[in-house]
PDB file of C-alpha atoms in Angstrom:
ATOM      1  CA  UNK A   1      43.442  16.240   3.597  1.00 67.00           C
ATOM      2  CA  UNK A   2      45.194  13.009   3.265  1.00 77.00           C
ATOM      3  CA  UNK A   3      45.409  10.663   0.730  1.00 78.00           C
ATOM      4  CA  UNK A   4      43.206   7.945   2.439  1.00 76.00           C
ATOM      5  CA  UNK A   5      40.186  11.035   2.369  1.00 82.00           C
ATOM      6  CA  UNK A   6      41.278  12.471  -0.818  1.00 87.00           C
ATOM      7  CA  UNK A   7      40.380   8.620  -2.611  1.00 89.00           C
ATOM      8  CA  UNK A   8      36.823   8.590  -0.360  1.00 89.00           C
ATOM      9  CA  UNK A   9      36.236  12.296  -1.377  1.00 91.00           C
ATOM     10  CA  UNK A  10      36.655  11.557  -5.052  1.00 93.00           C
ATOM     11  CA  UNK A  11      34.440   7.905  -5.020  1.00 93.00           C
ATOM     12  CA  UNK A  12      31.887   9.815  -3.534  1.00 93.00           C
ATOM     13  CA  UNK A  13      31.650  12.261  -5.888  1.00 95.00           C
ATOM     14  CA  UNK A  14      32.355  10.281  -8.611  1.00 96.00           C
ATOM     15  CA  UNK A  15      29.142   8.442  -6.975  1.00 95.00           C
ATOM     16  CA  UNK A  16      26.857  11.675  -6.946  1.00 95.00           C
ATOM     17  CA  UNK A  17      27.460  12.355 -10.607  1.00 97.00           C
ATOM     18  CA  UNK A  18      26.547   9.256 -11.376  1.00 95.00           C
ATOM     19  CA  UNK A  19      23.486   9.371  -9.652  1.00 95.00           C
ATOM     20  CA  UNK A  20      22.793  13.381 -10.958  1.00 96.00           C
ATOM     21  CA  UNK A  21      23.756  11.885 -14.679  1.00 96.00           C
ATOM     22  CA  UNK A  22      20.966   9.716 -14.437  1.00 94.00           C
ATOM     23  CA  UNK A  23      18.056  11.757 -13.226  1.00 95.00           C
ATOM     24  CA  UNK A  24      19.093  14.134 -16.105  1.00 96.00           C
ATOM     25  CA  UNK A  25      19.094  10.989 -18.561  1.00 95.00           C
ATOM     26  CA  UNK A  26      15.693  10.870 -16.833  1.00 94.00           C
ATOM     27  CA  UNK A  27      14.409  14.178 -17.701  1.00 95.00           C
ATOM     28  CA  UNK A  28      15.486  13.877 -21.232  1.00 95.00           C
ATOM     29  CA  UNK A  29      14.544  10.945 -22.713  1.00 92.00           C
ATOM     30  CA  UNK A  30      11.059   9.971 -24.594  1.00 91.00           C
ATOM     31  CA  UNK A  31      11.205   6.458 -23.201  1.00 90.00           C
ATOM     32  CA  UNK A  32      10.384   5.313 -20.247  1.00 90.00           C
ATOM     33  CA  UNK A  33      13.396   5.181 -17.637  1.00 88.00           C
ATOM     34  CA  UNK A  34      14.151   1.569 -15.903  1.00 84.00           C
ATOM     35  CA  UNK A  35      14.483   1.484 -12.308  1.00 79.00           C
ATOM     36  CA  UNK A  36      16.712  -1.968 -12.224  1.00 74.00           C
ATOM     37  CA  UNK A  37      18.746  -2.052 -15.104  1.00 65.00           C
ATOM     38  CA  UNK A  38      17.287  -5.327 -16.619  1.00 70.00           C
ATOM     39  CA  UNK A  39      13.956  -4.367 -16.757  1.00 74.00           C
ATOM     40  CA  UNK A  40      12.282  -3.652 -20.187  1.00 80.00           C
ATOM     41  CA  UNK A  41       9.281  -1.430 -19.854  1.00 84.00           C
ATOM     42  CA  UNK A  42       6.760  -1.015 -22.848  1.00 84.00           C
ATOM     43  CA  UNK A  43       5.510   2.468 -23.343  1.00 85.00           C
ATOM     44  CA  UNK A  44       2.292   1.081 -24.313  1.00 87.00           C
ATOM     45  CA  UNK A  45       2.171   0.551 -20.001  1.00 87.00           C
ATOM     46  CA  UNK A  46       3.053   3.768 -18.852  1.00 90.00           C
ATOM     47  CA  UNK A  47      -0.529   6.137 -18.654  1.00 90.00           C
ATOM     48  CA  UNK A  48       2.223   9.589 -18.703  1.00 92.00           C
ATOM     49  CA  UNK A  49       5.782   8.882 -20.316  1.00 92.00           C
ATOM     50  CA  UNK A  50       7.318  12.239 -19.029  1.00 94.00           C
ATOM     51  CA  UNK A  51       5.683  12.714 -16.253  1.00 95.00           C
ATOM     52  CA  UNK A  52       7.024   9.197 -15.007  1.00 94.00           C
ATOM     53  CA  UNK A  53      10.385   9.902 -16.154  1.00 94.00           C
ATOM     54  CA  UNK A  54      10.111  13.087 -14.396  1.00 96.00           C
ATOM     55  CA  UNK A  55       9.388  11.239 -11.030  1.00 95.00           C
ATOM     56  CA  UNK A  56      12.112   8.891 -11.473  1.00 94.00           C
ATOM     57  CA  UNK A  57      14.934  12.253 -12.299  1.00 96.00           C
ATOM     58  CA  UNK A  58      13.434  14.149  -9.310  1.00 96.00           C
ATOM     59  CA  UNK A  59      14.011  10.795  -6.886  1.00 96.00           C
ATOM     60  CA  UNK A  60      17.519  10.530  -8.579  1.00 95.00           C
ATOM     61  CA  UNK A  61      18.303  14.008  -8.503  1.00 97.00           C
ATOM     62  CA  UNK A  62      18.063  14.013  -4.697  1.00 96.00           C
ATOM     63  CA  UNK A  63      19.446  10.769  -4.148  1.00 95.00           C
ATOM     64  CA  UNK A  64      22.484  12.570  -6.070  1.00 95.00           C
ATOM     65  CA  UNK A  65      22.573  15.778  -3.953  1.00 96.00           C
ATOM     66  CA  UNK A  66      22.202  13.342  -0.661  1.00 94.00           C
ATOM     67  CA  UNK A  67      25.459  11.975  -1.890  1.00 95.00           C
ATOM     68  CA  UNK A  68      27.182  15.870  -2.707  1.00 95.00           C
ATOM     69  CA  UNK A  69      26.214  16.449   0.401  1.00 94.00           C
ATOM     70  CA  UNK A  70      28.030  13.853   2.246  1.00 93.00           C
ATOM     71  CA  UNK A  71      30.853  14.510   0.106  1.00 91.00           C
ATOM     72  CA  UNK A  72      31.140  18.243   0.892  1.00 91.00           C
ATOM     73  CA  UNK A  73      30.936  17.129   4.834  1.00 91.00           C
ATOM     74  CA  UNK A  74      33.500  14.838   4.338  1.00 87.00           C
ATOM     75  CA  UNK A  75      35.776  17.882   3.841  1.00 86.00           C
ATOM     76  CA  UNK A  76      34.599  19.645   7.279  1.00 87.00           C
ATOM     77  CA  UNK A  77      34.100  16.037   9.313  1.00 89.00           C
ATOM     78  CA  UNK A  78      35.265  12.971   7.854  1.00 89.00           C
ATOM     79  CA  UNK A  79      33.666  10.801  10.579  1.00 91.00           C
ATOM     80  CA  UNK A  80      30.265  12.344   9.893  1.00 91.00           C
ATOM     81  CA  UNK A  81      30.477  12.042   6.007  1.00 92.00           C
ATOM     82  CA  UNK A  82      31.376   8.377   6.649  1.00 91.00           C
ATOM     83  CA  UNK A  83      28.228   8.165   9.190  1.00 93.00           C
ATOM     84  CA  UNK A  84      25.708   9.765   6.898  1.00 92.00           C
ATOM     85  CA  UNK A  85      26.583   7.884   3.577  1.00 92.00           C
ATOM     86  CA  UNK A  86      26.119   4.470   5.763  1.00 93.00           C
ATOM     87  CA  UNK A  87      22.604   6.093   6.747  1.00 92.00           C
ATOM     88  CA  UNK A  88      22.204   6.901   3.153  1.00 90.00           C
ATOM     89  CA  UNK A  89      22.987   3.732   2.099  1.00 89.00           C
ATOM     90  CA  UNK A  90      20.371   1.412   4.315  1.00 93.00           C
ATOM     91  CA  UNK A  91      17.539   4.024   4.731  1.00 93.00           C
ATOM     92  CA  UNK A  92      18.213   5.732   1.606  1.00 91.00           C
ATOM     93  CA  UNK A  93      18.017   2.700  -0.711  1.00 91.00           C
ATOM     94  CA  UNK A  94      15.175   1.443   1.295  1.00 93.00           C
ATOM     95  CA  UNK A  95      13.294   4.468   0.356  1.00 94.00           C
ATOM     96  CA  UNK A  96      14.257   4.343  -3.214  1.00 93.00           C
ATOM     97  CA  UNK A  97      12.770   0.995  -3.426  1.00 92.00           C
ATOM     98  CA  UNK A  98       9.405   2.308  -1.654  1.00 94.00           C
ATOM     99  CA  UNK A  99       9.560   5.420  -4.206  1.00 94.00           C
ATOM    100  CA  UNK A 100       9.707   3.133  -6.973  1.00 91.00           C
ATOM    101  CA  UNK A 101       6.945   1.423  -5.961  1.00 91.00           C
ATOM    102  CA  UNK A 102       4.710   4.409  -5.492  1.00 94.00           C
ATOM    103  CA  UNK A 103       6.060   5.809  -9.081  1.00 93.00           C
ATOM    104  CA  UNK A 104       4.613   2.225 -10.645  1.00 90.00           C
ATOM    105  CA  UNK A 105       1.317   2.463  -9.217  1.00 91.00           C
ATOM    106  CA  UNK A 106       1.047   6.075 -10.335  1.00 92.00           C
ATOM    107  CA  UNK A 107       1.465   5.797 -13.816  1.00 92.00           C
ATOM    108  CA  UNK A 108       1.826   1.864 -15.022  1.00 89.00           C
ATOM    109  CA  UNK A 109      -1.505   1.144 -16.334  1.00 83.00           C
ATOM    110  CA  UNK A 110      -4.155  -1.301 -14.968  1.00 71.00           C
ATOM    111  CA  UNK A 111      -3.800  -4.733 -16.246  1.00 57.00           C
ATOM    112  CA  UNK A 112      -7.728  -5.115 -16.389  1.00 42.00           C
ATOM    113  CA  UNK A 113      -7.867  -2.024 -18.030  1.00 45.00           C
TER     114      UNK A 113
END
C-alpha cells in the first residue's frame, strides 16, 4: 500500500466513523435528531421521539457501513473503492435525502392536527 492509498484509506474511514458516530448519537438521545445541521426541531412535532431517532441511526448506520465497505475494498481494489464511493456519493446522498423525507412524513405531526 502506498502512501497516496494509505491517506484515501484513512479519510474514508475516518468518514465511516463519522457517519457510525452519528447514528449511535441517534439511538441515544431523548431529542429529536436533525437531519441538516441547522435545523431546530420541536419535540412537541414529532408523534414518536425514539422511534424517529431510531429511523434516522438505522439510515446512518448503513450509510456508515456503505462507507467501511468501500474502505475495506480499497485494500483489495483501489480502482473499485474509488468507483463505489463516487456511486455512494451521487446515489447514496440522493437517497438519504428521499429517506429523510419519508422519515418526516412518518412521524412529524399534521399541521391541521
Amino acid at each position: 500500500m502506498n502512501s497516496e492509498n494509505l491517506v484515501y484509506f484513512v479519510a474514508v474511514f475516518v468518514c465511516a466513523i463519522i457517519f457510525i458516530s452519528i447514528s449511535i448519537y441517534a439511538f441515544f438521545t431523548k431529542k429529536p435528531i436533525n437531519f441538516w445541521t441547522w435545523e431546530k426541531i420541536s419535540t412537541d412535532s414529532i408523534t414518536d421521539i425514539k422511534s424517529f431517532n431510531r429511523s434516522y441511526g438505522i439510515m446512518w448506520l448503513i450509510y456508515g457501513l456503505c462507507w467501511l465497505i468501500s474502505d475495506v475494498l480499497g485494500l483489495f481494489s483501489f480502482v473499485a473503492s474509488i468507483i463505489f464511493l463516487i456511486s455512494l456519493n451521487t446515489i447514496g446522498i440522493i437517497l438519504l435525502i428521499f429517506i429523510n423525507q419519508k422519515i418526516r412524513k412518518q412521524y412529524f405531526k399534521r399541521s391541521f392536527e
